[in-house]
Amino acid sequence: MNSVADKLTSSVEEKSRPIITKWTHGQHRQDNLMRWVFVGSAALVSAIIFSIIVFVGIQGVKTFQDVSPLEFFLSTDWTPGSNKFGAFPFLYSTLLMTLVSVVISVPLALSGALFMAKIAPKWMREIMRPATDLFVGIPSVVYGLIGMTVIVPALGKLTGGIGYGILPASIILAIMILPTILSISEDAIRSLPGRLEEASLALGATRWQTMWRVLLPAARPGILTAIILGMGRAIGETMAVFMVIGNSPQMPKSLLDSTTVLTTAIVKDMGNTNYGTTWNNALYLMALLLLVISLSLILIIRIVAKRSELK
């Protein structure tokens, strides 16, 4: 009887072995195919990005054949008709506008993130989070139109000036980057282990002290990542800024002086130049500066994330 049973078992295994082997080989082929598809997609994206950087870099560096680096980066005289290509006002205005927008947006975003993560009831959070995310889908030209018809006239009445300048552009950018900083900061706070809050409350800290001295420092890597991503969005914004900043190629003396940033200078002048001229190459060099700034921000995010993992 045992021999008959052994024969039946061995025959069943022999019949099932080819089926299993065939199925396994098919799965391996699919896995290998998908792996090569992913590798090819990653290589294609990397090649496109690298090609853009190389093309913009080659065209931008040609500027230094006719303009010295010191003049381009340190001069405040931008008069292409006289072969003067000083881009320092554009770079200064870009950094100042980004800094002011972050200063305006970060306190509001962190307050909203703390409220939705630790204070708001579940039903309120389910309403507020999608409402906040809706701001991301609004076209930038709509923000610019609101800024041009509401914020600029209001600032003009308050100050007695024209109302255009870095301040209205910064207010618009603060509203635009607010959802990004708020969403990522809220996720960082909600991902913290509950024992941190429980331990703080058990030691006698108030709810506010727990949020301010325990939760925010613990979520600092995620919050810094959110702020850096918001800065990248602010630096690269064009249309909304173009509509409210005034677009005068001059060094701003105050936040309400009409000026130009790197993105708006490229948009405003690119259609007026011929390819290969010094003016055109200078605009490509500005684009290269924007790429370098964006890549630097991404590198900072990587460093912050890596340090947070080590801790």
mmCIF file of C-alpha atoms in Angstrom:
data_model
loop_
_atom_site.group_PDB
_atom_site.id
_atom_site.type_symbol
_atom_site.label_atom_id
_atom_site.label_comp_id
_atom_site.label_asym_id
_atom_site.label_seq_id
_atom_site.Cartn_x
_atom_site.Cartn_y
_atom_site.Cartn_z
ATOM 1 C CA MET A 1 0.000 0.000 0.000
ATOM 2 C CA ASN A 2 2.808 2.378 0.889
ATOM 3 C CA SER A 3 4.526 1.739 -2.414
ATOM 4 C CA VAL A 4 1.302 2.457 -4.305
ATOM 5 C CA ALA A 5 0.817 5.684 -2.362
ATOM 6 C CA ASP A 6 4.400 6.738 -3.004
ATOM 7 C CA LYS A 7 3.956 6.107 -6.720
ATOM 8 C CA LEU A 8 0.778 8.171 -6.798
ATOM 9 C CA THR A 9 2.484 11.034 -4.932
ATOM 10 C CA SER A 10 5.525 10.999 -7.202
ATOM 11 C CA SER A 11 3.339 10.964 -10.309
ATOM 12 C CA VAL A 12 1.347 13.985 -9.059
ATOM 13 C CA GLU A 13 4.570 15.911 -8.323
ATOM 14 C CA GLU A 14 5.971 15.065 -11.744
ATOM 15 C CA LYS A 15 2.785 16.329 -13.419
ATOM 16 C CA SER A 16 2.697 19.556 -11.404
ATOM 17 C CA ARG A 17 6.413 20.340 -11.738
ATOM 18 C CA PRO A 18 6.288 21.433 -15.429
ATOM 19 C CA ILE A 19 3.289 23.645 -14.710
ATOM 20 C CA ILE A 20 5.052 25.340 -11.809
ATOM 21 C CA THR A 21 8.250 25.710 -13.821
ATOM 22 C CA LYS A 22 6.387 27.216 -16.771
ATOM 23 C CA TRP A 23 4.543 29.682 -14.499
ATOM 24 C CA THR A 24 7.789 30.642 -12.749
ATOM 25 C CA HIS A 25 9.574 31.277 -16.043
ATOM 26 C CA GLY A 26 6.689 33.444 -17.197
ATOM 27 C CA GLN A 27 6.815 35.529 -14.034
ATOM 28 C CA HIS A 28 10.579 35.951 -14.370
ATOM 29 C CA ARG A 29 10.170 37.152 -17.947
ATOM 30 C CA GLN A 30 7.554 39.698 -16.873
ATOM 31 C CA ASP A 31 9.729 40.880 -13.987
ATOM 32 C CA ASN A 32 12.746 41.276 -16.257
ATOM 33 C CA LEU A 33 10.675 43.126 -18.853
ATOM 34 C CA MET A 34 9.244 45.562 -16.303
ATOM 35 C CA ARG A 35 12.661 46.099 -14.760
ATOM 36 C CA TRP A 36 14.098 47.085 -18.128
ATOM 37 C CA VAL A 37 11.078 49.328 -18.784
ATOM 38 C CA PHE A 38 11.704 51.159 -15.503
ATOM 39 C CA VAL A 39 15.445 51.386 -16.141
ATOM 40 C CA GLY A 40 14.817 52.723 -19.643
ATOM 41 C CA SER A 41 12.310 55.289 -18.374
ATOM 42 C CA ALA A 42 14.735 56.491 -15.692
ATOM 43 C CA ALA A 43 17.556 56.699 -18.235
ATOM 44 C CA LEU A 44 15.353 58.624 -20.693
ATOM 45 C CA VAL A 45 14.271 61.152 -18.060
ATOM 46 C CA SER A 46 17.876 61.585 -16.891
ATOM 47 C CA ALA A 47 19.053 62.074 -20.481
ATOM 48 C CA ILE A 48 16.372 64.712 -21.149
ATOM 49 C CA ILE A 49 17.219 66.637 -17.967
ATOM 50 C CA PHE A 50 20.944 66.392 -18.682
ATOM 51 C CA SER A 51 20.401 67.565 -22.270
ATOM 52 C CA ILE A 52 18.423 70.604 -21.094
ATOM 53 C CA ILE A 53 21.109 71.545 -18.594
ATOM 54 C CA VAL A 54 23.881 71.106 -21.192
ATOM 55 C CA PHE A 55 22.045 73.097 -23.880
ATOM 56 C CA VAL A 56 21.141 75.968 -21.556
ATOM 57 C CA GLY A 57 24.619 75.918 -20.042
ATOM 58 C CA ILE A 58 26.425 76.040 -23.391
ATOM 59 C CA GLN A 59 24.291 78.922 -24.623
ATOM 60 C CA GLY A 60 24.554 80.771 -21.320
ATOM 61 C CA VAL A 61 28.323 80.490 -20.992
ATOM 62 C CA LYS A 62 28.696 82.104 -24.433
ATOM 63 C CA THR A 63 27.664 85.357 -22.731
ATOM 64 C CA PHE A 64 31.134 85.609 -21.233
ATOM 65 C CA GLN A 65 32.631 85.970 -24.721
ATOM 66 C CA ASP A 66 31.342 89.550 -24.783
ATOM 67 C CA VAL A 67 30.540 90.280 -21.125
ATOM 68 C CA SER A 68 32.829 89.694 -18.175
ATOM 69 C CA PRO A 69 31.512 87.588 -15.256
ATOM 70 C CA LEU A 70 32.041 90.483 -12.873
ATOM 71 C CA GLU A 71 29.897 92.781 -14.989
ATOM 72 C CA PHE A 72 27.132 90.226 -15.375
ATOM 73 C CA PHE A 73 26.893 89.215 -11.727
ATOM 74 C CA LEU A 74 27.772 92.501 -10.002
ATOM 75 C CA SER A 75 26.708 95.318 -12.319
ATOM 76 C CA THR A 76 23.297 96.964 -11.917
ATOM 77 C CA ASP A 77 23.177 98.397 -15.447
ATOM 78 C CA TRP A 78 20.908 96.383 -17.755
ATOM 79 C CA THR A 79 20.701 98.260 -21.064
ATOM 80 C CA PRO A 80 21.085 95.741 -23.898
ATOM 81 C CA GLY A 81 20.966 98.523 -26.480
ATOM 82 C CA SER A 82 24.289 99.790 -25.085
ATOM 83 C CA ASN A 83 25.719 96.286 -24.563
ATOM 84 C CA LYS A 84 25.311 96.555 -20.798
ATOM 85 C CA PHE A 85 24.222 93.254 -19.257
ATOM 86 C CA GLY A 86 24.311 93.596 -15.510
ATOM 87 C CA ALA A 87 21.926 91.007 -14.020
ATOM 88 C CA PHE A 88 22.560 91.700 -10.342
ATOM 89 C CA PRO A 89 19.206 93.505 -9.819
ATOM 90 C CA PHE A 90 17.335 90.492 -11.213
ATOM 91 C CA LEU A 91 19.180 88.024 -9.004
ATOM 92 C CA TYR A 92 18.825 90.244 -5.932
ATOM 93 C CA SER A 93 15.111 90.789 -6.536
ATOM 94 C CA THR A 94 14.540 87.056 -7.046
ATOM 95 C CA LEU A 95 16.175 86.124 -3.754
ATOM 96 C CA LEU A 96 14.498 88.984 -1.862
ATOM 97 C CA MET A 97 11.054 88.153 -3.238
ATOM 98 C CA THR A 98 11.495 84.483 -2.340
ATOM 99 C CA LEU A 99 12.641 85.336 1.188
ATOM 100 C CA VAL A 100 9.714 87.705 1.828
ATOM 101 C CA SER A 101 7.179 85.196 0.495
ATOM 102 C CA VAL A 102 8.581 82.463 2.746
ATOM 103 C CA VAL A 103 8.535 84.787 5.773
ATOM 104 C CA ILE A 104 4.868 85.551 5.111
ATOM 105 C CA SER A 105 3.825 81.979 4.316
ATOM 106 C CA VAL A 106 5.685 79.833 6.864
ATOM 107 C CA PRO A 107 3.961 81.087 10.072
ATOM 108 C CA LEU A 108 0.529 80.684 8.479
ATOM 109 C CA ALA A 109 1.385 77.251 7.065
ATOM 110 C CA LEU A 110 2.805 75.924 10.342
ATOM 111 C CA SER A 111 -0.170 77.244 12.291
ATOM 112 C CA GLY A 112 -2.554 75.555 9.863
ATOM 113 C CA ALA A 113 -0.550 72.320 9.944
ATOM 114 C CA LEU A 114 -0.613 72.193 13.758
ATOM 115 C CA PHE A 115 -4.312 72.986 13.812
ATOM 116 C CA MET A 116 -5.272 70.292 11.317
ATOM 117 C CA ALA A 117 -2.885 67.686 12.754
ATOM 118 C CA LYS A 118 -3.518 68.113 16.496
ATOM 119 C CA ILE A 119 -6.479 70.412 17.176
ATOM 120 C CA ALA A 120 -9.139 70.148 14.466
ATOM 121 C CA PRO A 121 -11.672 67.324 14.767
ATOM 122 C CA LYS A 122 -11.680 64.648 12.105
ATOM 123 C CA TRP A 123 -14.724 65.988 10.244
ATOM 124 C CA MET A 124 -13.207 69.473 10.041
ATOM 125 C CA ARG A 125 -9.877 68.128 8.805
ATOM 126 C CA GLU A 126 -11.625 66.137 6.085
ATOM 127 C CA ILE A 127 -13.107 69.409 4.842
ATOM 128 C CA MET A 128 -10.088 71.686 5.300
ATOM 129 C CA ARG A 129 -7.447 69.433 3.746
ATOM 130 C CA PRO A 130 -9.155 69.128 0.319
ATOM 131 C CA ALA A 131 -10.025 72.833 0.459
ATOM 132 C CA THR A 132 -6.349 73.638 1.037
ATOM 133 C CA ASP A 133 -5.239 71.345 -1.776
ATOM 134 C CA LEU A 134 -7.581 73.162 -4.180
ATOM 135 C CA PHE A 135 -5.237 76.165 -4.089
ATOM 136 C CA VAL A 136 -2.615 74.100 -5.937
ATOM 137 C CA GLY A 137 -4.918 73.609 -8.920
ATOM 138 C CA ILE A 138 -5.662 77.293 -9.445
ATOM 139 C CA PRO A 139 -3.748 78.619 -12.513
ATOM 140 C CA SER A 140 -1.037 81.138 -11.715
ATOM 141 C CA VAL A 141 -2.563 83.673 -14.110
ATOM 142 C CA VAL A 142 -5.647 83.761 -11.852
ATOM 143 C CA TYR A 143 -3.458 84.619 -8.887
ATOM 144 C CA GLY A 144 -1.786 87.316 -10.961
ATOM 145 C CA LEU A 145 -5.128 88.749 -12.042
ATOM 146 C CA ILE A 146 -6.340 88.922 -8.425
ATOM 147 C CA GLY A 147 -3.084 90.536 -7.391
ATOM 148 C CA MET A 148 -3.267 93.086 -10.195
ATOM 149 C CA THR A 149 -6.903 94.033 -9.526
ATOM 150 C CA VAL A 150 -7.035 93.776 -5.709
ATOM 151 C CA ILE A 151 -3.633 93.760 -4.004
ATOM 152 C CA VAL A 152 -1.820 96.282 -6.202
ATOM 153 C CA PRO A 153 -4.571 98.986 -5.982
ATOM 154 C CA ALA A 154 -4.866 98.409 -2.208
ATOM 155 C CA LEU A 155 -1.123 98.862 -1.690
ATOM 156 C CA GLY A 156 -1.173 101.896 -3.970
ATOM 157 C CA LYS A 157 -3.846 103.557 -1.818
ATOM 158 C CA LEU A 158 -2.033 102.717 1.421
ATOM 159 C CA THR A 159 1.370 103.961 0.292
ATOM 160 C CA GLY A 160 0.433 106.617 -2.257
ATOM 161 C CA GLY A 161 2.501 104.894 -4.943
ATOM 162 C CA ILE A 162 1.770 102.708 -7.928
ATOM 163 C CA GLY A 163 1.468 99.547 -5.823
ATOM 164 C CA TYR A 164 3.662 97.381 -8.052
ATOM 165 C CA GLY A 165 6.817 95.809 -6.685
ATOM 166 C CA ILE A 166 8.267 92.944 -4.674
ATOM 167 C CA LEU A 167 5.693 93.143 -1.863
ATOM 168 C CA PRO A 168 2.573 92.321 -3.945
ATOM 169 C CA ALA A 169 4.515 89.606 -5.769
ATOM 170 C CA SER A 170 5.605 88.154 -2.428
ATOM 171 C CA ILE A 171 2.038 88.183 -1.102
ATOM 172 C CA ILE A 172 0.820 86.332 -4.186
ATOM 173 C CA LEU A 173 3.654 83.810 -3.946
ATOM 174 C CA ALA A 174 2.996 83.305 -0.223
ATOM 175 C CA ILE A 175 -0.577 82.295 -1.049
ATOM 176 C CA MET A 176 0.621 80.018 -3.849
ATOM 177 C CA ILE A 177 3.222 78.133 -1.777
ATOM 178 C CA LEU A 178 1.040 77.980 1.346
ATOM 179 C CA PRO A 179 -0.695 74.660 0.427
ATOM 180 C CA THR A 180 2.634 72.948 -0.298
ATOM 181 C CA ILE A 181 4.232 73.925 3.003
ATOM 182 C CA LEU A 182 1.040 73.244 4.964
ATOM 183 C CA SER A 183 0.392 69.781 3.504
ATOM 184 C CA ILE A 184 3.936 68.465 3.874
ATOM 185 C CA SER A 185 4.300 69.959 7.370
ATOM 186 C CA GLU A 186 1.027 68.404 8.476
ATOM 187 C CA ASP A 187 2.114 64.995 7.184
ATOM 188 C CA ALA A 188 5.433 65.366 9.031
ATOM 189 C CA ILE A 189 3.663 66.224 12.306
ATOM 190 C CA ARG A 190 1.089 63.436 11.983
ATOM 191 C CA SER A 191 3.809 60.868 11.272
ATOM 192 C CA LEU A 192 5.456 61.464 14.661
ATOM 193 C CA PRO A 193 5.050 58.628 17.198
ATOM 194 C CA GLY A 194 2.306 59.249 19.725
ATOM 195 C CA ARG A 195 4.611 58.513 22.639
ATOM 196 C CA LEU A 196 6.345 61.884 22.192
ATOM 197 C CA GLU A 197 3.157 63.815 22.895
ATOM 198 C CA GLU A 198 2.094 61.446 25.673
ATOM 199 C CA ALA A 199 5.468 61.706 27.416
ATOM 200 C CA SER A 200 5.439 65.501 27.248
ATOM 201 C CA LEU A 201 1.921 65.732 28.665
ATOM 202 C CA ALA A 202 2.807 63.192 31.361
ATOM 203 C CA LEU A 203 5.698 65.403 32.489
ATOM 204 C CA GLY A 204 3.282 68.278 33.077
ATOM 205 C CA ALA A 205 3.719 70.283 29.868
ATOM 206 C CA THR A 206 0.705 72.084 28.473
ATOM 207 C CA ARG A 207 -0.696 71.285 25.067
ATOM 208 C CA TRP A 208 0.852 74.423 23.577
ATOM 209 C CA GLN A 209 4.251 73.679 25.117
ATOM 210 C CA THR A 210 4.057 70.139 23.753
ATOM 211 C CA MET A 211 3.350 71.364 20.225
ATOM 212 C CA TRP A 212 5.912 74.187 20.321
ATOM 213 C CA ARG A 213 8.803 72.490 22.142
ATOM 214 C CA VAL A 214 8.330 68.811 21.269
ATOM 215 C CA LEU A 215 6.333 68.230 18.072
ATOM 216 C CA LEU A 216 7.728 71.040 15.927
ATOM 217 C CA PRO A 217 11.410 70.249 16.714
ATOM 218 C CA ALA A 218 10.768 66.534 16.124
ATOM 219 C CA ALA A 219 9.139 67.265 12.749
ATOM 220 C CA ARG A 220 11.841 69.748 11.724
ATOM 221 C CA PRO A 221 13.284 67.665 8.814
ATOM 222 C CA GLY A 222 9.864 67.391 7.170
ATOM 223 C CA ILE A 223 9.084 71.048 7.803
ATOM 224 C CA LEU A 224 12.424 72.129 6.309
ATOM 225 C CA THR A 225 11.709 69.970 3.270
ATOM 226 C CA ALA A 226 8.328 71.676 2.879
ATOM 227 C CA ILE A 227 9.889 75.141 3.143
ATOM 228 C CA ILE A 228 12.587 74.332 0.584
ATOM 229 C CA LEU A 229 9.995 72.953 -1.853
ATOM 230 C CA GLY A 230 7.969 76.121 -1.362
ATOM 231 C CA MET A 231 11.048 78.209 -2.109
ATOM 232 C CA GLY A 232 11.601 76.245 -5.314
ATOM 233 C CA ARG A 233 8.026 76.962 -6.367
ATOM 234 C CA ALA A 234 8.433 80.660 -5.547
ATOM 235 C CA ILE A 235 11.711 81.033 -7.432
ATOM 236 C CA GLY A 236 10.346 79.403 -10.592
ATOM 237 C CA GLU A 237 6.995 81.217 -10.734
ATOM 238 C CA THR A 238 6.634 83.518 -13.732
ATOM 239 C CA MET A 239 3.176 84.613 -14.843
ATOM 240 C CA ALA A 240 1.727 85.719 -11.491
ATOM 241 C CA VAL A 241 4.909 87.650 -10.683
ATOM 242 C CA PHE A 242 5.046 89.163 -14.163
ATOM 243 C CA MET A 243 1.600 90.723 -13.655
ATOM 244 C CA VAL A 244 2.295 92.486 -10.329
ATOM 245 C CA ILE A 245 6.009 93.258 -10.042
ATOM 246 C CA GLY A 246 6.188 96.165 -12.520
ATOM 247 C CA ASN A 247 8.949 94.750 -14.788
ATOM 248 C CA SER A 248 11.386 97.668 -14.579
ATOM 249 C CA PRO A 249 15.025 96.543 -14.972
ATOM 250 C CA GLN A 250 16.305 98.490 -11.983
ATOM 251 C CA MET A 251 17.670 97.866 -8.516
ATOM 252 C CA PRO A 252 14.777 98.080 -6.015
ATOM 253 C CA LYS A 253 15.223 100.455 -3.085
ATOM 254 C CA SER A 254 12.116 99.264 -1.275
ATOM 255 C CA LEU A 255 9.558 96.465 -1.466
ATOM 256 C CA LEU A 256 7.201 98.723 -3.442
ATOM 257 C CA ASP A 257 9.652 99.686 -6.179
ATOM 258 C CA SER A 258 8.957 98.319 -9.640
ATOM 259 C CA THR A 259 11.632 95.778 -10.554
ATOM 260 C CA THR A 260 12.252 92.535 -12.454
ATOM 261 C CA VAL A 261 13.232 89.031 -11.378
ATOM 262 C CA LEU A 262 15.032 86.356 -13.377
ATOM 263 C CA THR A 263 11.912 84.600 -14.641
ATOM 264 C CA THR A 264 10.080 87.741 -15.730
ATOM 265 C CA ALA A 265 13.219 89.135 -17.381
ATOM 266 C CA ILE A 266 13.474 85.993 -19.506
ATOM 267 C CA VAL A 267 9.797 86.072 -20.479
ATOM 268 C CA LYS A 268 9.812 89.822 -21.204
ATOM 269 C CA ASP A 269 12.963 89.906 -23.341
ATOM 270 C CA MET A 270 13.184 86.512 -25.031
ATOM 271 C CA GLY A 271 10.782 87.484 -27.825
ATOM 272 C CA ASN A 272 12.794 90.623 -28.602
ATOM 273 C CA THR A 273 16.154 88.906 -29.152
ATOM 274 C CA ASN A 274 17.747 86.956 -31.966
ATOM 275 C CA TYR A 275 19.173 83.539 -31.243
ATOM 276 C CA GLY A 276 22.929 83.601 -30.670
ATOM 277 C CA THR A 277 23.228 87.281 -29.806
ATOM 278 C CA THR A 278 24.771 88.435 -26.552
ATOM 279 C CA TRP A 279 21.384 89.538 -25.269
ATOM 280 C CA ASN A 280 19.890 86.126 -26.052
ATOM 281 C CA ASN A 281 22.842 84.325 -24.455
ATOM 282 C CA ALA A 282 22.484 86.444 -21.325
ATOM 283 C CA LEU A 283 18.872 85.298 -20.995
ATOM 284 C CA TYR A 284 20.007 81.678 -21.296
ATOM 285 C CA LEU A 285 22.562 82.379 -18.568
ATOM 286 C CA MET A 286 19.725 83.602 -16.330
ATOM 287 C CA ALA A 287 17.880 80.364 -17.046
ATOM 288 C CA LEU A 288 21.026 78.467 -16.079
ATOM 289 C CA LEU A 289 21.102 80.370 -12.780
ATOM 290 C CA LEU A 290 17.520 79.302 -12.099
ATOM 291 C CA LEU A 291 18.438 75.687 -12.829
ATOM 292 C CA VAL A 292 21.427 75.852 -10.515
ATOM 293 C CA ILE A 293 19.322 77.346 -7.731
ATOM 294 C CA SER A 294 16.637 74.665 -8.173
ATOM 295 C CA LEU A 295 19.196 71.860 -8.195
ATOM 296 C CA SER A 296 20.818 73.332 -5.092
ATOM 297 C CA LEU A 297 17.470 73.308 -3.290
ATOM 298 C CA ILE A 298 16.921 69.664 -4.278
ATOM 299 C CA LEU A 299 20.395 68.810 -2.987
ATOM 300 C CA ILE A 300 19.600 70.532 0.312
ATOM 301 C CA ILE A 301 16.409 68.456 0.606
ATOM 302 C CA ARG A 302 18.455 65.278 0.079
ATOM 303 C CA ILE A 303 20.928 66.298 2.765
ATOM 304 C CA VAL A 304 18.167 67.158 5.235
ATOM 305 C CA ALA A 305 16.380 63.856 4.574
ATOM 306 C CA LYS A 306 19.626 61.886 4.930
ATOM 307 C CA ARG A 307 20.477 63.515 8.254
ATOM 308 C CA SER A 308 16.992 62.853 9.574
ATOM 309 C CA GLU A 309 17.377 59.166 8.672
ATOM 310 C CA LEU A 310 20.677 58.960 10.535
ATOM 311 C CA LYS A 311 19.066 60.380 13.644
#
